[in-house]
Amino acid sequence: MTNYMKLELAAISENEGFARSAVAAFALTLNPSLTELSDIKTAVSEAVTNCVVHAYKGGENACVIIECRAEKTEAGGILHIAIADRGCGIEDVDKALTPFFTTLSDEERSGMGFTIMQTFMHEFSVESAKGKGTTVRMCKKIGMPETEKERLNA
Amino acid sequence: MKICAQKKGNILYIRLVGELDEHNAALARKEADRLADENAQIERAVFDLSEVSFMDSTGIGFLIGRYKKFHRYGVPVSVTNPSVATDRILCMSGIYTLMSKI
Ligand SMILES: Nc1ncnc2c1ncn2[C@@H]1O[C@H](COP(=O)(O)OP(=O)(O)OP(=O)(O)O)[C@@H](O)[C@H]1O
Ligand SMILES: [Mg+2]
């Protein structure tokens, strides 16, 4: 059986640290390296922060839902992560994925969140519907041979 | 997140301690901007990142914001001692064209 967890939490900035630590703790079952763990924490922090700062314009019931699945493989494993909100959605996803694109430039946002998620994880996709919400799906392969890692980074 | 300031000669060192995320950035911003206002006559401001245990894209926005703040006083900004993970994010952002890594 594949191990999984589901976490629903208020979309407030206090929870950003908790969310990334919780996913990192869950990932430990796959025995990741420190670098892999750090990549996971960063990507989760980006997705959760986006839910907090972009998805909801105040209001009640602002929540983030995080689901993780840990798949064991011969080499180590694959961590599947889905991070969803029920907020405003993204008007133009392709545009939002462009490096340096941000709709909040006067709040010191740099528009690098999605680019960082894509760089630090192995698979990445965004599904969004206006007025309904956004789901980011990512996975991280744990325990890849060094050569393959280098190939990916090149 | 804690901020410690120390002047060495005409250079102001600003050491950030802790996790630089969206939640902690608000306080760090206020502190760093106060330091900028109080030290308009210094030669350079250096952000020491050696004790930043975590940083995401919020850190990019934070550093660019402080660069602009110090720039108004004609004070150049540098960063020093980023961890490997922090350095990777800062490199991706192209921030080192605005502030040198020393
Ligand atoms: N969960 C979300 N709900 C609604 N809009 C979103 C969401 N996530 C991202 N966006 C939109 O996509 C844009 C790009 O997101 P990205 O994370 O790349 O940059 P940013 O959050 O603006 O800046 P940074 O992450 O560098 O602080 C955002 O400015 C926002 O308009
Ligand atoms: Mg973002």
Short mmCIF file of N, CA and C in Angstrom, two decimals, chain A residues 3-113:
data_model
loop_
_atom_site.label_atom_id
_atom_site.label_comp_id
_atom_site.label_asym_id
_atom_site.label_seq_id
_atom_site.Cartn_x
_atom_site.Cartn_y
_atom_site.Cartn_z
N ASN A 3 1.75 4.91 1.12
CA ASN A 3 1.47 5.77 2.27
C ASN A 3 0.92 7.12 1.78
N TYR A 4 0.01 7.71 2.52
CA TYR A 4 -0.50 9.01 2.11
C TYR A 4 -0.86 9.86 3.32
N MET A 5 -1.04 11.15 3.08
CA MET A 5 -1.57 12.02 4.13
C MET A 5 -2.37 13.14 3.50
N LYS A 6 -3.29 13.68 4.27
CA LYS A 6 -4.09 14.81 3.82
C LYS A 6 -4.16 15.80 4.96
N LEU A 7 -3.96 17.06 4.60
CA LEU A 7 -3.87 18.10 5.62
C LEU A 7 -4.66 19.30 5.13
N GLU A 8 -5.59 19.75 5.95
CA GLU A 8 -6.31 20.97 5.59
C GLU A 8 -6.00 22.02 6.65
N LEU A 9 -5.62 23.20 6.20
CA LEU A 9 -5.28 24.22 7.19
C LEU A 9 -5.68 25.60 6.71
N ALA A 10 -5.83 26.51 7.66
CA ALA A 10 -6.24 27.88 7.33
C ALA A 10 -5.17 28.53 6.46
N ALA A 11 -5.63 29.26 5.45
CA ALA A 11 -4.69 29.92 4.53
C ALA A 11 -4.19 31.23 5.15
N ILE A 12 -3.38 31.07 6.18
CA ILE A 12 -2.79 32.24 6.83
C ILE A 12 -1.27 32.03 6.91
N SER A 13 -0.56 33.15 6.95
CA SER A 13 0.90 33.05 6.81
C SER A 13 1.56 32.30 7.96
N GLU A 14 0.93 32.31 9.14
CA GLU A 14 1.47 31.55 10.27
C GLU A 14 1.67 30.08 9.93
N ASN A 15 0.85 29.57 9.02
CA ASN A 15 0.88 28.13 8.72
C ASN A 15 1.91 27.74 7.67
N GLU A 16 2.59 28.70 7.07
CA GLU A 16 3.54 28.38 6.00
C GLU A 16 4.67 27.47 6.51
N GLY A 17 5.22 27.82 7.66
CA GLY A 17 6.31 27.02 8.23
C GLY A 17 5.84 25.63 8.61
N PHE A 18 4.66 25.57 9.21
CA PHE A 18 4.10 24.27 9.61
C PHE A 18 3.87 23.39 8.38
N ALA A 19 3.30 23.97 7.31
CA ALA A 19 2.97 23.19 6.12
C ALA A 19 4.22 22.56 5.50
N ARG A 20 5.28 23.36 5.34
CA ARG A 20 6.47 22.79 4.68
C ARG A 20 7.17 21.78 5.59
N SER A 21 7.12 22.01 6.92
CA SER A 21 7.74 21.04 7.83
C SER A 21 6.94 19.75 7.86
N ALA A 22 5.62 19.85 7.79
CA ALA A 22 4.78 18.65 7.83
C ALA A 22 5.05 17.78 6.60
N VAL A 23 5.14 18.40 5.43
CA VAL A 23 5.41 17.62 4.21
C VAL A 23 6.81 17.02 4.28
N ALA A 24 7.76 17.79 4.77
CA ALA A 24 9.14 17.27 4.89
C ALA A 24 9.17 16.08 5.83
N ALA A 25 8.43 16.17 6.95
CA ALA A 25 8.40 15.06 7.91
C ALA A 25 7.78 13.82 7.27
N PHE A 26 6.73 14.02 6.47
CA PHE A 26 6.10 12.90 5.78
C PHE A 26 7.08 12.27 4.79
N ALA A 27 7.86 13.12 4.11
CA ALA A 27 8.81 12.65 3.09
C ALA A 27 9.91 11.78 3.68
N LEU A 28 10.14 11.92 4.99
CA LEU A 28 11.23 11.16 5.63
C LEU A 28 11.08 9.65 5.47
N THR A 29 9.83 9.17 5.29
CA THR A 29 9.63 7.73 5.11
C THR A 29 10.34 7.22 3.85
N LEU A 30 10.64 8.15 2.91
CA LEU A 30 11.32 7.75 1.66
C LEU A 30 12.83 7.94 1.76
N ASN A 31 13.30 8.34 2.94
CA ASN A 31 14.73 8.46 3.18
C ASN A 31 15.45 9.43 2.22
N PRO A 32 14.97 10.66 2.13
CA PRO A 32 15.56 11.63 1.20
C PRO A 32 16.89 12.18 1.71
N SER A 33 17.69 12.70 0.78
CA SER A 33 18.91 13.41 1.19
C SER A 33 18.52 14.79 1.69
N LEU A 34 19.46 15.46 2.32
CA LEU A 34 19.17 16.81 2.84
C LEU A 34 18.81 17.77 1.71
N THR A 35 19.48 17.62 0.57
CA THR A 35 19.17 18.49 -0.57
C THR A 35 17.76 18.23 -1.09
N GLU A 36 17.39 16.95 -1.19
CA GLU A 36 16.04 16.62 -1.65
C GLU A 36 14.99 17.19 -0.70
N LEU A 37 15.28 17.07 0.58
CA LEU A 37 14.35 17.58 1.60
C LEU A 37 14.21 19.10 1.49
N SER A 38 15.32 19.76 1.29
CA SER A 38 15.32 21.21 1.17
C SER A 38 14.56 21.66 -0.08
N ASP A 39 14.72 20.92 -1.19
CA ASP A 39 13.97 21.23 -2.42
C ASP A 39 12.47 21.10 -2.18
N ILE A 40 12.08 20.03 -1.48
CA ILE A 40 10.66 19.79 -1.21
C ILE A 40 10.08 20.91 -0.35
N LYS A 41 10.82 21.28 0.70
CA LYS A 41 10.34 22.34 1.59
C LYS A 41 10.15 23.66 0.83
N THR A 42 11.10 23.96 -0.04
CA THR A 42 11.01 25.22 -0.77
C THR A 42 9.80 25.22 -1.71
N ALA A 43 9.63 24.12 -2.45
CA ALA A 43 8.52 24.06 -3.41
C ALA A 43 7.17 24.12 -2.68
N VAL A 44 7.06 23.43 -1.55
CA VAL A 44 5.81 23.46 -0.78
C VAL A 44 5.55 24.86 -0.25
N SER A 45 6.61 25.50 0.22
CA SER A 45 6.46 26.85 0.75
C SER A 45 5.96 27.81 -0.33
N GLU A 46 6.47 27.65 -1.56
CA GLU A 46 6.03 28.50 -2.67
C GLU A 46 4.53 28.32 -2.94
N ALA A 47 4.11 27.05 -3.01
CA ALA A 47 2.71 26.78 -3.36
C ALA A 47 1.78 27.26 -2.24
N VAL A 48 2.16 26.99 -0.99
CA VAL A 48 1.30 27.40 0.13
C VAL A 48 1.26 28.92 0.25
N THR A 49 2.40 29.57 0.08
CA THR A 49 2.44 31.03 0.15
C THR A 49 1.54 31.63 -0.92
N ASN A 50 1.54 31.03 -2.11
CA ASN A 50 0.65 31.53 -3.17
C ASN A 50 -0.82 31.45 -2.75
N CYS A 51 -1.20 30.35 -2.09
CA CYS A 51 -2.58 30.23 -1.61
C CYS A 51 -2.87 31.35 -0.61
N VAL A 52 -1.90 31.63 0.25
CA VAL A 52 -2.12 32.65 1.29
C VAL A 52 -2.19 34.05 0.68
N VAL A 53 -1.26 34.38 -0.22
CA VAL A 53 -1.20 35.77 -0.68
C VAL A 53 -2.08 36.06 -1.90
N HIS A 54 -2.36 35.05 -2.74
CA HIS A 54 -3.08 35.35 -3.98
C HIS A 54 -4.51 34.84 -4.02
N ALA A 55 -4.78 33.68 -3.39
CA ALA A 55 -6.04 32.99 -3.67
C ALA A 55 -7.26 33.66 -3.05
N TYR A 56 -7.08 34.20 -1.86
CA TYR A 56 -8.25 34.72 -1.15
C TYR A 56 -8.09 36.22 -0.88
N LYS A 57 -9.12 36.94 -1.17
CA LYS A 57 -9.08 38.37 -0.81
C LYS A 57 -9.80 38.51 0.53
N GLY A 58 -9.12 38.12 1.58
CA GLY A 58 -9.73 38.13 2.91
C GLY A 58 -10.86 37.12 2.96
N GLY A 59 -11.81 37.34 3.85
CA GLY A 59 -12.98 36.47 3.87
C GLY A 59 -12.79 35.22 4.71
N GLU A 60 -13.89 34.57 5.02
CA GLU A 60 -13.89 33.37 5.83
C GLU A 60 -13.51 32.15 5.01
N ASN A 61 -13.28 31.05 5.70
CA ASN A 61 -13.06 29.75 5.06
C ASN A 61 -11.90 29.70 4.08
N ALA A 62 -10.92 30.58 4.28
CA ALA A 62 -9.75 30.51 3.42
C ALA A 62 -8.90 29.34 3.86
N CYS A 63 -8.81 28.31 3.00
CA CYS A 63 -8.08 27.12 3.41
C CYS A 63 -7.13 26.62 2.33
N VAL A 64 -6.16 25.86 2.79
CA VAL A 64 -5.22 25.18 1.89
C VAL A 64 -5.35 23.69 2.16
N ILE A 65 -5.42 22.90 1.11
CA ILE A 65 -5.51 21.45 1.28
C ILE A 65 -4.28 20.81 0.65
N ILE A 66 -3.56 20.07 1.48
CA ILE A 66 -2.32 19.44 1.01
C ILE A 66 -2.50 17.93 1.05
N GLU A 67 -2.23 17.29 -0.07
CA GLU A 67 -2.27 15.82 -0.10
C GLU A 67 -0.94 15.30 -0.59
N CYS A 68 -0.44 14.29 0.08
CA CYS A 68 0.84 13.70 -0.30
C CYS A 68 0.71 12.20 -0.40
N ARG A 69 1.44 11.64 -1.33
CA ARG A 69 1.51 10.20 -1.48
C ARG A 69 2.97 9.82 -1.60
N ALA A 70 3.38 8.82 -0.83
CA ALA A 70 4.77 8.37 -0.89
C ALA A 70 4.82 7.02 -1.57
N GLU A 71 5.43 6.99 -2.72
CA GLU A 71 5.49 5.75 -3.49
C GLU A 71 6.91 5.21 -3.39
N LYS A 72 7.04 3.97 -2.88
CA LYS A 72 8.38 3.39 -2.76
C LYS A 72 8.78 2.75 -4.09
N THR A 73 9.99 3.04 -4.51
CA THR A 73 10.51 2.41 -5.73
C THR A 73 11.84 1.73 -5.39
N GLU A 74 12.43 1.06 -6.38
CA GLU A 74 13.69 0.38 -6.13
C GLU A 74 14.78 1.37 -5.72
N ALA A 75 14.80 2.50 -6.42
CA ALA A 75 15.86 3.50 -6.16
C ALA A 75 15.63 4.27 -4.86
N GLY A 76 14.42 4.36 -4.41
CA GLY A 76 14.11 5.16 -3.23
C GLY A 76 12.61 5.42 -3.19
N GLY A 77 12.18 6.41 -3.93
CA GLY A 77 10.75 6.63 -3.95
C GLY A 77 10.35 7.86 -4.73
N ILE A 78 9.05 8.06 -4.81
CA ILE A 78 8.53 9.26 -5.44
C ILE A 78 7.52 9.88 -4.48
N LEU A 79 7.71 11.16 -4.22
CA LEU A 79 6.77 11.88 -3.38
C LEU A 79 5.85 12.69 -4.27
N HIS A 80 4.56 12.39 -4.18
CA HIS A 80 3.56 13.14 -4.97
C HIS A 80 2.89 14.15 -4.05
N ILE A 81 2.81 15.38 -4.48
CA ILE A 81 2.22 16.43 -3.64
C ILE A 81 1.16 17.19 -4.44
N ALA A 82 0.00 17.40 -3.84
CA ALA A 82 -1.00 18.28 -4.44
C ALA A 82 -1.35 19.36 -3.42
N ILE A 83 -1.31 20.61 -3.84
CA ILE A 83 -1.62 21.72 -2.94
C ILE A 83 -2.73 22.56 -3.58
N ALA A 84 -3.87 22.62 -2.89
CA ALA A 84 -5.05 23.21 -3.50
C ALA A 84 -5.67 24.30 -2.63
N ASP A 85 -6.30 25.26 -3.29
CA ASP A 85 -7.10 26.24 -2.57
C ASP A 85 -8.46 26.35 -3.26
N ARG A 86 -9.40 26.97 -2.56
CA ARG A 86 -10.73 27.20 -3.17
C ARG A 86 -10.92 28.69 -3.38
N GLY A 87 -9.89 29.33 -3.87
CA GLY A 87 -9.89 30.78 -4.00
C GLY A 87 -10.26 31.26 -5.39
N CYS A 88 -9.66 32.39 -5.78
CA CYS A 88 -10.10 33.11 -6.98
C CYS A 88 -9.69 32.46 -8.29
N GLY A 89 -8.73 31.53 -8.25
CA GLY A 89 -8.26 30.92 -9.48
C GLY A 89 -7.32 31.84 -10.25
N ILE A 90 -6.73 31.29 -11.30
CA ILE A 90 -5.76 32.06 -12.10
C ILE A 90 -6.35 32.28 -13.49
N GLU A 91 -6.40 33.52 -13.87
CA GLU A 91 -6.98 33.93 -15.16
C GLU A 91 -6.25 33.26 -16.34
N ASP A 92 -4.94 33.41 -16.37
CA ASP A 92 -4.15 32.91 -17.49
C ASP A 92 -2.94 32.14 -16.93
N VAL A 93 -3.06 30.82 -16.89
CA VAL A 93 -2.03 30.00 -16.22
C VAL A 93 -0.68 30.12 -16.94
N ASP A 94 -0.69 30.07 -18.28
CA ASP A 94 0.58 30.16 -19.01
C ASP A 94 1.34 31.43 -18.66
N LYS A 95 0.60 32.52 -18.58
CA LYS A 95 1.22 33.80 -18.23
C LYS A 95 1.76 33.76 -16.81
N ALA A 96 0.97 33.18 -15.90
CA ALA A 96 1.38 33.12 -14.49
C ALA A 96 2.67 32.31 -14.32
N LEU A 97 2.89 31.35 -15.22
CA LEU A 97 4.08 30.50 -15.11
C LEU A 97 5.34 31.18 -15.66
N THR A 98 5.18 32.27 -16.38
CA THR A 98 6.33 32.99 -16.93
C THR A 98 7.20 33.52 -15.79
N PRO A 99 8.53 33.26 -15.88
CA PRO A 99 9.41 33.82 -14.84
C PRO A 99 9.23 35.34 -14.71
N PHE A 100 9.22 35.81 -13.51
CA PHE A 100 9.10 37.23 -13.15
C PHE A 100 7.70 37.80 -13.34
N PHE A 101 6.73 36.98 -13.77
CA PHE A 101 5.37 37.52 -13.86
C PHE A 101 4.73 37.51 -12.47
N THR A 102 4.24 38.66 -12.05
CA THR A 102 3.51 38.74 -10.79
C THR A 102 2.39 39.76 -10.90
N THR A 103 1.29 39.50 -10.20
CA THR A 103 0.21 40.48 -10.16
C THR A 103 0.32 41.34 -8.90
N LEU A 104 1.37 41.10 -8.11
CA LEU A 104 1.53 41.86 -6.86
C LEU A 104 2.90 42.52 -6.78
N SER A 105 3.30 43.24 -7.84
CA SER A 105 4.66 43.78 -7.84
C SER A 105 4.85 44.86 -6.78
N ASP A 106 3.77 45.54 -6.39
CA ASP A 106 3.95 46.58 -5.36
C ASP A 106 3.98 45.99 -3.94
N GLU A 107 3.87 44.67 -3.82
CA GLU A 107 4.01 44.05 -2.50
C GLU A 107 5.30 43.25 -2.39
N GLU A 108 6.30 43.67 -3.15
CA GLU A 108 7.61 43.01 -3.10
C GLU A 108 7.56 41.54 -3.47
N ARG A 109 6.69 41.17 -4.40
CA ARG A 109 6.73 39.81 -4.93
C ARG A 109 7.58 39.83 -6.20
N SER A 110 8.28 38.74 -6.43
CA SER A 110 9.21 38.75 -7.56
C SER A 110 8.73 37.95 -8.77
N GLY A 111 7.67 37.18 -8.60
CA GLY A 111 7.18 36.39 -9.73
C GLY A 111 8.02 35.17 -10.03
N MET A 112 8.73 34.68 -9.02
CA MET A 112 9.62 33.53 -9.22
C MET A 112 9.10 32.24 -8.59
N GLY A 113 7.96 32.31 -7.90
CA GLY A 113 7.45 31.14 -7.18
C GLY A 113 7.27 29.91 -8.05
#
